[in-house]
Coordinates of C-alpha atoms in Angstrom, one line a residue:
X1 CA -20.9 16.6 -24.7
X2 CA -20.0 14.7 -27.8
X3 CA -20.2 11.4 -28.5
X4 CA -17.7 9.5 -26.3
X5 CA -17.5 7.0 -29.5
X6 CA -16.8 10.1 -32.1
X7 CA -14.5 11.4 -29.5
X8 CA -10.9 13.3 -30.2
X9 CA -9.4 13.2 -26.7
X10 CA -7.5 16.9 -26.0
X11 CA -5.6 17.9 -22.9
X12 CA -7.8 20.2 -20.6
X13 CA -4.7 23.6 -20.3
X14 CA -5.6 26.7 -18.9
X15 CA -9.2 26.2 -19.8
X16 CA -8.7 25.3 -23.3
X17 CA -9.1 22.0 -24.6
X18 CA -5.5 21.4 -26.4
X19 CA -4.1 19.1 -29.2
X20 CA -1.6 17.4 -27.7
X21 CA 2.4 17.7 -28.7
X22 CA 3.1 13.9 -29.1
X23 CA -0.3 12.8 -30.6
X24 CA -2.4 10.3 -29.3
X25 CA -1.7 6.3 -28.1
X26 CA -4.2 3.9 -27.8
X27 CA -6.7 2.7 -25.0
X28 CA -7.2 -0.9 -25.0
X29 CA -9.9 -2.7 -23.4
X30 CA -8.6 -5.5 -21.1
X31 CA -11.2 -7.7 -22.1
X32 CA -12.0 -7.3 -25.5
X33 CA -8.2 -6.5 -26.2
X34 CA -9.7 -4.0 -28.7
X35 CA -9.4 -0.3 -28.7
X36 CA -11.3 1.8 -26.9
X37 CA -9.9 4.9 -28.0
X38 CA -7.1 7.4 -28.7
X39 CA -5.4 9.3 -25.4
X40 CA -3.2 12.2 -26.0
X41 CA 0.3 11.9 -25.3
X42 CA 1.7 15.1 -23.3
X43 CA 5.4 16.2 -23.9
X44 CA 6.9 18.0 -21.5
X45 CA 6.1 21.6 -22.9
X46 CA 2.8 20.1 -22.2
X47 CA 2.8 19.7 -18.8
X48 CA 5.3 22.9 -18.5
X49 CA 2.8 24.9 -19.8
X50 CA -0.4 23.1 -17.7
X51 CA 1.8 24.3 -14.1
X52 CA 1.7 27.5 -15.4
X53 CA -1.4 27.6 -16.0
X54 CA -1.9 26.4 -12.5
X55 CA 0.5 28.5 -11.2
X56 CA -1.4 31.9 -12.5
X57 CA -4.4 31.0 -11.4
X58 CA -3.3 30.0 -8.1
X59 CA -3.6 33.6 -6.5
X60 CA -7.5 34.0 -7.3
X61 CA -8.8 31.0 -6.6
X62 CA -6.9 30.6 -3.4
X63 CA -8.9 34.1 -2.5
X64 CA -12.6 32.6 -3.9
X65 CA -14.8 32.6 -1.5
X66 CA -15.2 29.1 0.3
X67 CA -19.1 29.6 -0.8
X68 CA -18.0 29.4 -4.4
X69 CA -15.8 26.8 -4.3
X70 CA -18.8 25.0 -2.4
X71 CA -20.8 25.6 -5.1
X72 CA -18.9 24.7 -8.0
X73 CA -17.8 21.1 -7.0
X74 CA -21.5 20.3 -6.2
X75 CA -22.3 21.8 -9.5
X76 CA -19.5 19.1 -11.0
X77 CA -21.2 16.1 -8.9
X78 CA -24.8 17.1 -10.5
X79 CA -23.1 16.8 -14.0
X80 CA -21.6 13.5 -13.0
X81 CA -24.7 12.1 -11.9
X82 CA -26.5 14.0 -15.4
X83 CA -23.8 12.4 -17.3
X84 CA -23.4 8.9 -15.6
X85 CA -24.6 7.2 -19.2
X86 CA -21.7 8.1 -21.0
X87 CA -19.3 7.9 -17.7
X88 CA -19.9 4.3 -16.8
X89 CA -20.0 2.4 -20.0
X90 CA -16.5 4.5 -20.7
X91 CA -14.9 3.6 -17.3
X92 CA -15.8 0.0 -17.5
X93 CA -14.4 -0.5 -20.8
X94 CA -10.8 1.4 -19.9
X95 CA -10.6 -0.8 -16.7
X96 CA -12.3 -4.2 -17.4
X97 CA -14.0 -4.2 -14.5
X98 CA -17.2 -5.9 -14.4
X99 CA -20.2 -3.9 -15.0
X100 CA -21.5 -4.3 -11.3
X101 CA -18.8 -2.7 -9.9
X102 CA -18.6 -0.1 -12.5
X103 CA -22.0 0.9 -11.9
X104 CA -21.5 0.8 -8.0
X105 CA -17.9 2.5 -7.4
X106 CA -17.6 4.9 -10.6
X107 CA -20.2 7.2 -10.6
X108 CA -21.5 7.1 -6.9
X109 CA -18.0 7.1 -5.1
X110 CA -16.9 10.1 -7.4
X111 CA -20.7 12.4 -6.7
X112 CA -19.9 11.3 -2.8
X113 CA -16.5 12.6 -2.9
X114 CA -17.7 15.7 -4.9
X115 CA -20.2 16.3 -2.4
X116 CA -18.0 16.5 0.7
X117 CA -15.8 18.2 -0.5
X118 CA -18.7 20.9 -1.3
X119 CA -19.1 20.8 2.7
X120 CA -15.5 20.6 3.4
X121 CA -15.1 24.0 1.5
X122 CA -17.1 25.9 4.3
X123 CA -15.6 23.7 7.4
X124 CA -13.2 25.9 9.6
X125 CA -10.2 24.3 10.0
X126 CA -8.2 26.4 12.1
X127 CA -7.5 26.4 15.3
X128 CA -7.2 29.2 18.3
X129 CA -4.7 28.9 20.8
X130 CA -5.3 29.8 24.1
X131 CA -3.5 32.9 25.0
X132 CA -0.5 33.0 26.9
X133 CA 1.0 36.0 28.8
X134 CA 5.0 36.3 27.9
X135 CA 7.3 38.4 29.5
X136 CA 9.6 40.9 27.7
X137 CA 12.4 40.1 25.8
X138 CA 14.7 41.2 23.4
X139 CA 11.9 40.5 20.7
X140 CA 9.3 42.6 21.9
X141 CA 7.6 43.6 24.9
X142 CA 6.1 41.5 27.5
X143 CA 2.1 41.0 26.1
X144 CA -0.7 38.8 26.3
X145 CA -0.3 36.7 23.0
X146 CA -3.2 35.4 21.4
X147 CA -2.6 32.9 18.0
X148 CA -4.4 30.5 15.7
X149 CA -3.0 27.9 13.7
X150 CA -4.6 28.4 10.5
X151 CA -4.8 26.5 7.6
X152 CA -3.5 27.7 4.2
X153 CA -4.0 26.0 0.4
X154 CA -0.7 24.3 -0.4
X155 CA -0.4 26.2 -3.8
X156 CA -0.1 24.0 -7.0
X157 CA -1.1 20.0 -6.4
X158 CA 0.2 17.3 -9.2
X159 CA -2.2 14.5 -8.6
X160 CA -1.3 11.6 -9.9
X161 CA -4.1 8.6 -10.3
X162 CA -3.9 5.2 -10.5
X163 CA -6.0 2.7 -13.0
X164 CA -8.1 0.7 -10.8
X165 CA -10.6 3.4 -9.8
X166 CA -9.7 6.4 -12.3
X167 CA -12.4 8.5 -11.5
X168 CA -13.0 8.5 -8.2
X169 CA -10.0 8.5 -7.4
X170 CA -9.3 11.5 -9.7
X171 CA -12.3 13.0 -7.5
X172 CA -11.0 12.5 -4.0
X173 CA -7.7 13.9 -4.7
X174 CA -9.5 16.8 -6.8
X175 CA -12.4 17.7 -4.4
X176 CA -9.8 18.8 -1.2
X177 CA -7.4 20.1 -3.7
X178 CA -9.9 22.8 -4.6
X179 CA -11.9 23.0 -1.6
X180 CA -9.1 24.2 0.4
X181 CA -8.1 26.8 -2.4
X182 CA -5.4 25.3 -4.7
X183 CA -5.0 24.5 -8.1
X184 CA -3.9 21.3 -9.8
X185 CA -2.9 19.7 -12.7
X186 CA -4.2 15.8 -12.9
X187 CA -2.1 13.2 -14.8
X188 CA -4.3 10.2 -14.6
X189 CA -2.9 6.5 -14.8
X190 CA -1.9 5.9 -18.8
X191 CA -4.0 2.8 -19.1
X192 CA -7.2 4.4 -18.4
X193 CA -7.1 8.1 -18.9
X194 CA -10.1 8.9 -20.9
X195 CA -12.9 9.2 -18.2
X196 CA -10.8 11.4 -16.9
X197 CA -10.7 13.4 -19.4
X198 CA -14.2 13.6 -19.9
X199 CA -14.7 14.4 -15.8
X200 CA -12.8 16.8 -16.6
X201 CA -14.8 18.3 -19.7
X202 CA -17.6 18.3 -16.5
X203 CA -15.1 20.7 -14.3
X204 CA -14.6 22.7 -16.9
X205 CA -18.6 22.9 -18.0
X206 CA -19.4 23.5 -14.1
X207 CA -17.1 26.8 -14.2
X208 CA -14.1 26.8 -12.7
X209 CA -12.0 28.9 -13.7
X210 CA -8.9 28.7 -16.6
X211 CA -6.0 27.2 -15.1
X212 CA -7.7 25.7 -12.0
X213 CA -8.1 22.4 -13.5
X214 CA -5.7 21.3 -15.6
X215 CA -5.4 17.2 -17.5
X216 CA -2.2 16.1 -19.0
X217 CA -2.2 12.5 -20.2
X218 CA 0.8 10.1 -21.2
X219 CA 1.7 6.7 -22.2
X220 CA 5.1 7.0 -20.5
X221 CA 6.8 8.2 -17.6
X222 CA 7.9 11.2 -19.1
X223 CA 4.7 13.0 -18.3
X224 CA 4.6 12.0 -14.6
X225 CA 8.5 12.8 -14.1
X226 CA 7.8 16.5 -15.5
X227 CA 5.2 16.9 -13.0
X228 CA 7.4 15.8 -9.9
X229 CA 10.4 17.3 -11.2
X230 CA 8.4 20.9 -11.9
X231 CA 9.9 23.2 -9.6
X232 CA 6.6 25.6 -9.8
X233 CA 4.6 22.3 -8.5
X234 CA 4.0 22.6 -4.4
X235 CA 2.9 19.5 -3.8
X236 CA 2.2 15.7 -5.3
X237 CA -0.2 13.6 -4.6
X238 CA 0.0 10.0 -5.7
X239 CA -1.8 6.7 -5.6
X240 CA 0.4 3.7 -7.0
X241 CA 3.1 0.9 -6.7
X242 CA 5.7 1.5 -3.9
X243 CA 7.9 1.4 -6.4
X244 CA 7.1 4.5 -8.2
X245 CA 6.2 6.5 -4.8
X246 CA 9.8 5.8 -3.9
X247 CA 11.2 7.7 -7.3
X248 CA 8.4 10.2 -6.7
X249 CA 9.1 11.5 -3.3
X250 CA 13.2 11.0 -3.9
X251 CA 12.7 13.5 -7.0
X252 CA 10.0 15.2 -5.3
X253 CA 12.3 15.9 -2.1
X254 CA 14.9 17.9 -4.1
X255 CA 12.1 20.7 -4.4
X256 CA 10.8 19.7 -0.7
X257 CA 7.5 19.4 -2.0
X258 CA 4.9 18.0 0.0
X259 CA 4.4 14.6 -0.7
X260 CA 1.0 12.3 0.2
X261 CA 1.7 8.9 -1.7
X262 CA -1.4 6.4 -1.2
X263 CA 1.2 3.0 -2.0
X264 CA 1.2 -0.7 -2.3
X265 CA -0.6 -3.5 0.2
X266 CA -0.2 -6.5 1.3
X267 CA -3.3 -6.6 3.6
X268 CA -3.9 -9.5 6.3
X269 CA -6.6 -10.9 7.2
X270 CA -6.2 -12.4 11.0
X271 CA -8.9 -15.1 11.5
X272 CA -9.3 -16.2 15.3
X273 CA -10.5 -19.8 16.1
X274 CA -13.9 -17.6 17.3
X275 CA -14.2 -16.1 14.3
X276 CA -17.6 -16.2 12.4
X277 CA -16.0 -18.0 9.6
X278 CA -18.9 -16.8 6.8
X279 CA -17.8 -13.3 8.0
X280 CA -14.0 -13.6 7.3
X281 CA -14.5 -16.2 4.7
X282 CA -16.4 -13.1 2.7
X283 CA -14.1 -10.9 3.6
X284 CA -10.6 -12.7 2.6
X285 CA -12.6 -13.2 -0.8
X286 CA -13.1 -9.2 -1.6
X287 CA -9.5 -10.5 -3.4
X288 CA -11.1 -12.4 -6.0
X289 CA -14.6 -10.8 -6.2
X290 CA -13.8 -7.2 -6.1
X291 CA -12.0 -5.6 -9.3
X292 CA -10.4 -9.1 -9.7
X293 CA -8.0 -8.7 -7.0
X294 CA -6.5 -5.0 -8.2
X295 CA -7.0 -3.1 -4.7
X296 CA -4.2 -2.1 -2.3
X297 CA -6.6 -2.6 0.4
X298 CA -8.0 -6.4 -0.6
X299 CA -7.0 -9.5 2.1
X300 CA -4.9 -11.2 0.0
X301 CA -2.8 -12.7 3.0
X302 CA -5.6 -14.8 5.5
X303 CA -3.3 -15.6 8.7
X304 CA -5.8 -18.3 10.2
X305 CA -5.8 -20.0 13.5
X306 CA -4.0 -23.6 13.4
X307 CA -7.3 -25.1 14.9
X308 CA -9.9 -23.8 11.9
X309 CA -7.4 -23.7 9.2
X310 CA -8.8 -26.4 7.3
X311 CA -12.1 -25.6 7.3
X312 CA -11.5 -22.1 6.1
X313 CA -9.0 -23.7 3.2
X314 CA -11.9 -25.4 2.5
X315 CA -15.0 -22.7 2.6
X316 CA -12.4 -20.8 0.1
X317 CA -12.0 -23.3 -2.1
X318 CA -15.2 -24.2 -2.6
X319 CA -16.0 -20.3 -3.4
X320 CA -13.3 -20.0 -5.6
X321 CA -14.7 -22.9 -7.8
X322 CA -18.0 -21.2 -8.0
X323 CA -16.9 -17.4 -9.4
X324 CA -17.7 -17.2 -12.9
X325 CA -14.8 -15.5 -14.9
X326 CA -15.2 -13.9 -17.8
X327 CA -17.2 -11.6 -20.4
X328 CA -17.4 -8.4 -17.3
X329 CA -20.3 -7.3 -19.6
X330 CA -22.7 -10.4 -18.4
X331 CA -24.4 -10.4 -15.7
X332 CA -23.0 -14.0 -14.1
X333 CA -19.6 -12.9 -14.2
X334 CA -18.0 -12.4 -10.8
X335 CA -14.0 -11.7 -12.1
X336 CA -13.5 -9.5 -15.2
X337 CA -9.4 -9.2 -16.5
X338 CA -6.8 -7.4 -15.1
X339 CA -5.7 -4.0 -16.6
X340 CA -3.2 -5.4 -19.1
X341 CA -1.1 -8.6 -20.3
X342 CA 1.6 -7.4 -18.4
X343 CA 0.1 -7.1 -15.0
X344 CA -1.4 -10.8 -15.8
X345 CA 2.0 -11.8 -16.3
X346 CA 3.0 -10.9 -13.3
X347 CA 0.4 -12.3 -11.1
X348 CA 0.9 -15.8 -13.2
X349 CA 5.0 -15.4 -12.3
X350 CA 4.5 -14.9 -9.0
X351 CA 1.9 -17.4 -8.5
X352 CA 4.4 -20.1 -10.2
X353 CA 7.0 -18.6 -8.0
X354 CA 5.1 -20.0 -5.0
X355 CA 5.0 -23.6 -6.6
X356 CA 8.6 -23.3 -7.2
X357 CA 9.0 -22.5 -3.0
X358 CA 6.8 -25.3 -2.2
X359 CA 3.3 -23.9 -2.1
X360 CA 1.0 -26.1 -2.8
X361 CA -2.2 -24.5 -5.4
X362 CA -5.1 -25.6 -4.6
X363 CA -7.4 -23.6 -6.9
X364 CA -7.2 -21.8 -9.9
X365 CA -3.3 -21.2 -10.8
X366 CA -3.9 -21.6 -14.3
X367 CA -4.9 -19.4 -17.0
X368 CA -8.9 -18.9 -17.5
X369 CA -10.2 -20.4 -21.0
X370 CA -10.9 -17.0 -21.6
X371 CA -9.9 -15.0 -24.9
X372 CA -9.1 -12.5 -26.0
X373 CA -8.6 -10.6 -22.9
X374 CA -6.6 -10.6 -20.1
X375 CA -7.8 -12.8 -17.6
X376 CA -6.4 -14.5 -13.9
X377 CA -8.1 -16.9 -12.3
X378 CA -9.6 -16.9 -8.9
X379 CA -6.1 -18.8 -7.0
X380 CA -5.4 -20.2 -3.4
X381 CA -2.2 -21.3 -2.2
X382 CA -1.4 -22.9 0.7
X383 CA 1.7 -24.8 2.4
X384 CA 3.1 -20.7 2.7
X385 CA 4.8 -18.8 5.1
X386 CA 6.2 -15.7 5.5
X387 CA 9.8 -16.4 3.3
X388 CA 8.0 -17.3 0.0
X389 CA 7.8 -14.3 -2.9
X390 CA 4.1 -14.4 -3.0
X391 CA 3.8 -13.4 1.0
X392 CA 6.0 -10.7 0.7
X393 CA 5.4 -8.7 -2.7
X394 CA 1.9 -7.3 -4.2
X395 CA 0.1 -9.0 -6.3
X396 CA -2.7 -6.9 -7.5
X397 CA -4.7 -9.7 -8.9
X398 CA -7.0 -12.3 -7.9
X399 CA -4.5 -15.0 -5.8
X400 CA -4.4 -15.4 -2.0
X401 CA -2.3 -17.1 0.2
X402 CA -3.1 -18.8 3.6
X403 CA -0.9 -19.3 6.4
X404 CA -1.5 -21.1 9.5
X405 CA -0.7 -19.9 13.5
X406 CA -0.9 -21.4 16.7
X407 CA -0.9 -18.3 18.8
X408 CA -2.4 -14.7 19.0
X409 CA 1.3 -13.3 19.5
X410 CA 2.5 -15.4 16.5
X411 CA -0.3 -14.2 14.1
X412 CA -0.1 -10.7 15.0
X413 CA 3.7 -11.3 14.1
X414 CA 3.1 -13.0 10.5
X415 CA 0.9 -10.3 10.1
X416 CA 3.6 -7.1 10.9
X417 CA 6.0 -9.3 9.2
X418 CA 5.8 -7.3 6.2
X419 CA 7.3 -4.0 4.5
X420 CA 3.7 -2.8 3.4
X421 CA 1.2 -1.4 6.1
X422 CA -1.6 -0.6 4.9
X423 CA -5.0 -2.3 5.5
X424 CA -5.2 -5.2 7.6
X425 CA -8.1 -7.0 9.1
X426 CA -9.0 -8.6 12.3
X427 CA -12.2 -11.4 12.6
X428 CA -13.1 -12.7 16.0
X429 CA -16.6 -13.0 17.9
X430 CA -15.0 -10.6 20.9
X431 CA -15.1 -7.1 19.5
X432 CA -12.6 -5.6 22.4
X433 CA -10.3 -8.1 21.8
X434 CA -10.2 -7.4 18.2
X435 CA -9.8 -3.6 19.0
X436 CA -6.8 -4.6 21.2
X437 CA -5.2 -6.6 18.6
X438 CA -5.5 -3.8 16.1
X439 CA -3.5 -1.6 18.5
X440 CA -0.7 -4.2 17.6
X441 CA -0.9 -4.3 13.9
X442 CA 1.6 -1.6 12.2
X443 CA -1.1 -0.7 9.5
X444 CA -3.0 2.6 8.7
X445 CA -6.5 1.1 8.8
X446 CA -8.0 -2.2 11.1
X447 CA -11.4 -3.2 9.6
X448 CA -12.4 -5.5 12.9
X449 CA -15.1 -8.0 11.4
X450 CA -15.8 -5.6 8.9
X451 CA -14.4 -4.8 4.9
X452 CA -16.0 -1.4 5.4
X453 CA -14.5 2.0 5.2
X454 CA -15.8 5.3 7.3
X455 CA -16.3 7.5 5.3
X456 CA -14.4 10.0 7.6
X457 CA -11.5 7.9 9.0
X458 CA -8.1 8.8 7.7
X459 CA -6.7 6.7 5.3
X460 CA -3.0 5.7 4.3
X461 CA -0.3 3.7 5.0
X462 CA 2.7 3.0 7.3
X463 CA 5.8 1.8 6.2
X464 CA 6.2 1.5 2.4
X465 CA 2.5 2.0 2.3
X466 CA 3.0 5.5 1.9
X467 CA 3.2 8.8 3.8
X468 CA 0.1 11.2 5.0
X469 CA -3.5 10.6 5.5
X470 CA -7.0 11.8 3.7
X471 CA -10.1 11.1 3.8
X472 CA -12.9 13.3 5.6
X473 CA -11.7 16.5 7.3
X474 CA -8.0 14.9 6.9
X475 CA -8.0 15.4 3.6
X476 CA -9.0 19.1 3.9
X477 CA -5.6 19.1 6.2
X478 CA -3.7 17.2 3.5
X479 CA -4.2 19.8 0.9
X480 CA -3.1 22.6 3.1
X481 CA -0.1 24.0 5.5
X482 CA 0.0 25.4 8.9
X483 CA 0.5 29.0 9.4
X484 CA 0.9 30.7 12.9
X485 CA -0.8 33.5 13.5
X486 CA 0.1 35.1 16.4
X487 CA -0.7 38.9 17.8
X488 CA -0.4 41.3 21.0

């Protein structure tokens, strides 16, 4: 590998490493605000010519043998883990992310993901039917009929990642993808593209074949659009706003491509007056300590019970005055920036929009003494309910809101009172209640006293949270379709 510093980024087509047609754009680092390097910026003959790639390759790899795909993505994760020096350092610079959580969720969740996928490539995933004796008909005479639903790779996959977790991301949309025979072209976020590229460079070094991998980066939509609008392209999967999943699978659905769009949260967290208040009070701040508030799974609502309110105002108060914010290189700092001025600008709008509705701030809310960079502080806002702009849209950044209840019924009701559905979360000292509740709340996931994920439970979204599920052996199902097999 060269020297990510002495770096000129290409676009990984067909197995060659590719100058790109519109030249390159630059990478800034949200906290430094300087550059980090130069992307290339795909046209569309770019991307035209990375589905074809795709497309011609399709028919091989989709015949490998499930051993060799096995083989090659574990080969990928030992060259992650080899090359986790030059991986981390790059990744945390792109996203601004303090250097704890780049070393934690960077390397590690993208080897993990790797790694199953390596087992999911030998897991049989279809399933026999039991046979059924039919009588005769016009069709054919009558037989004992024996059939399996069988599952069969997609074709081409346009996997679209988002800038929070670049890389691993890029990896769990990747790993299935391949284990379950198709090819893909990637076209990571455009604000931090360039670990990306160089997992890529580790694909490519492991030995997969020319045109099974492909990497087209833009600046602009352009890119992105050409991928969804590709009629050669089987399927799209995407992680991102609501907003740009909605354009997706409306141009996607003119091809009827199959769609999985991981979308936009606005996660609860329902505290009951048993709760163990250090418990949810760690978990409601995930929003400020974790990426600076830019997860679509993060608490950023806490729906707490009339009778403890106060105290849990109080308990996140006092933590929000004690997270340092600033350089994410030093070792103190709890809250690096967010990815760009103009997602800071929007979490500073729509906490100002809460003040305007009456909410009442009562910490942070104002910008960080911190420069250059773009930085948000750590913000609460009470005095909210469920009308007010910053209940009801994404924030992706560092602010949470708390709103009071009096009843079970009535918090489960602020809580569903919401287009997103995503990840919510329920805290209470009884277990089976908190299983009961989650029956009630219209999300994909229920962490009961827990921020955890399994590592095999489906994930996604209902509502405008998205549609389909990965994760585990569903994402072996999400990469593929169902063919019926059926014989006499």
């Amino acid at each position: 590998m060269t020297s990510v510093a002495d770096r000129t980024w290409r676009l990984l087509i067909d197995g060659e490493w590719r100058e790109p047609s519109g030249g390159h754009y630059p990478i800034v680092n949200p906290a430094t605000e300087q550059v980090v390097g130069h992307a290339p910026e795909a046209g569309v003959a770019d991307v035209a010519d990375a589905v074809a790639a795709a497309r011609a390759a399709f028919p091989a790899w989709s015949r490998t043998a499930p051993e060799e795909r096995a083989r090659l993505l574990d080969r990928v994760a030992d060259l992650v883990s080899a090359h986790q020096d030059e991986i981390v350092p790059l990744a945390q610079a792109e996203t601004g992310s303090t250097m704890a959580i780049a070393r934690a969720t960077q390397v590690p969740v993208t080897v993990r993901r790797l790694r199953r996928y390596a087992r999911g490539a030998l897991e049989q995933r279809d399933v026999p039917l039991a046979p059924q004796l039919v009588p005769a008909s016009a069709l054919a005479p009558g037989a004992l009929v024996g059939a399996v639903a069988a599952r069969r790779p997609v074709g081409v996959v346009g996997c679209i990642t988002p800038y929070n977790f670049p890389i691993g991301t890029m990896a769990g949309k990747l790993a299935p993808a391949l284990a379950m025979g198709n090819t893909a072209v990637v076209k990571p976020a455009p604000q931090d593209p360039l670990a990306c590229l160089l997992l890529a460079e580790l694909f490519a070094e492991a030995g997969f074949p020319p045109g099974v991998v492909n990497v087209v980066t833009g600046s602009t939509a352009e890119t992105g659009v050409a991928l969804v609008d590709s009629p050669d392209v089987d399927m799209i999967s995407f992680t991102g706003s609501t907003a740009v999943g909605t354009r997706i699978a409306a141009a996607g659905g003119r091809t009827m491509k199959r769609m999985l769009l991981e979308l936009g949260g606005k996660g609860a967290a329902l505290v009951l007056a048993d709760a163990d208040l250090d418990t949810a009070v760690t978990g409601i701040c995930a929003t400020w300590t974790f990426l600076s508030g830019q997860g679509c799974i993060l608490p950023t609502r806490a729906v707490v019970h009339r009778s403890i309110y106060r105290t849990v105002v109080r308990h996140l108060a006092d933590r929000a005055g004690s997270l340092k914010v600033g350089d994410p290189l030093a070792s103190e700092t709890v809250l690096g920036p967010v990815i760009s001025a103009a997602q800071r600008d929007r979490a500073e709008q729509l906490v100002e929009s809460a003040r305007a509705e009456g909410g009442a701030v009562v910490a942070g809310g104002r910008r960080p003494a911190c420069s250059p960079g773009f930085y948000v502080a750590p913000t609460l806002i009470t005095n909210v309910n469920q009308s007010m702009t910053v209940a009801r849209e994404e924030v992706f950044g560092p602010v949470i809101c708390v709103i009071p209840f009096d009843t079970e019924e009535e918090g489960v009701a602020i809580v569903n009172d919401t287009r997103f559905g995503l990840h919510n979360y329920v805290y209470t000292a009884d277990p089976a209640r908190g299983y009961r509740i989650a029956a009630r709340l219209r999300s994909g996931y229920v962490g009961v006293n827990t921020g955890h994920q399994h590592p095999e439970a489906p994930f996604g979204g209902f509502g405008m949270s998205g549609i389909g599920r990965d994760g585990g052996s569903f994402g072996l199902d999400a990469y593929s379709e169902v063919q019926s097999v059926v014989w006499a």
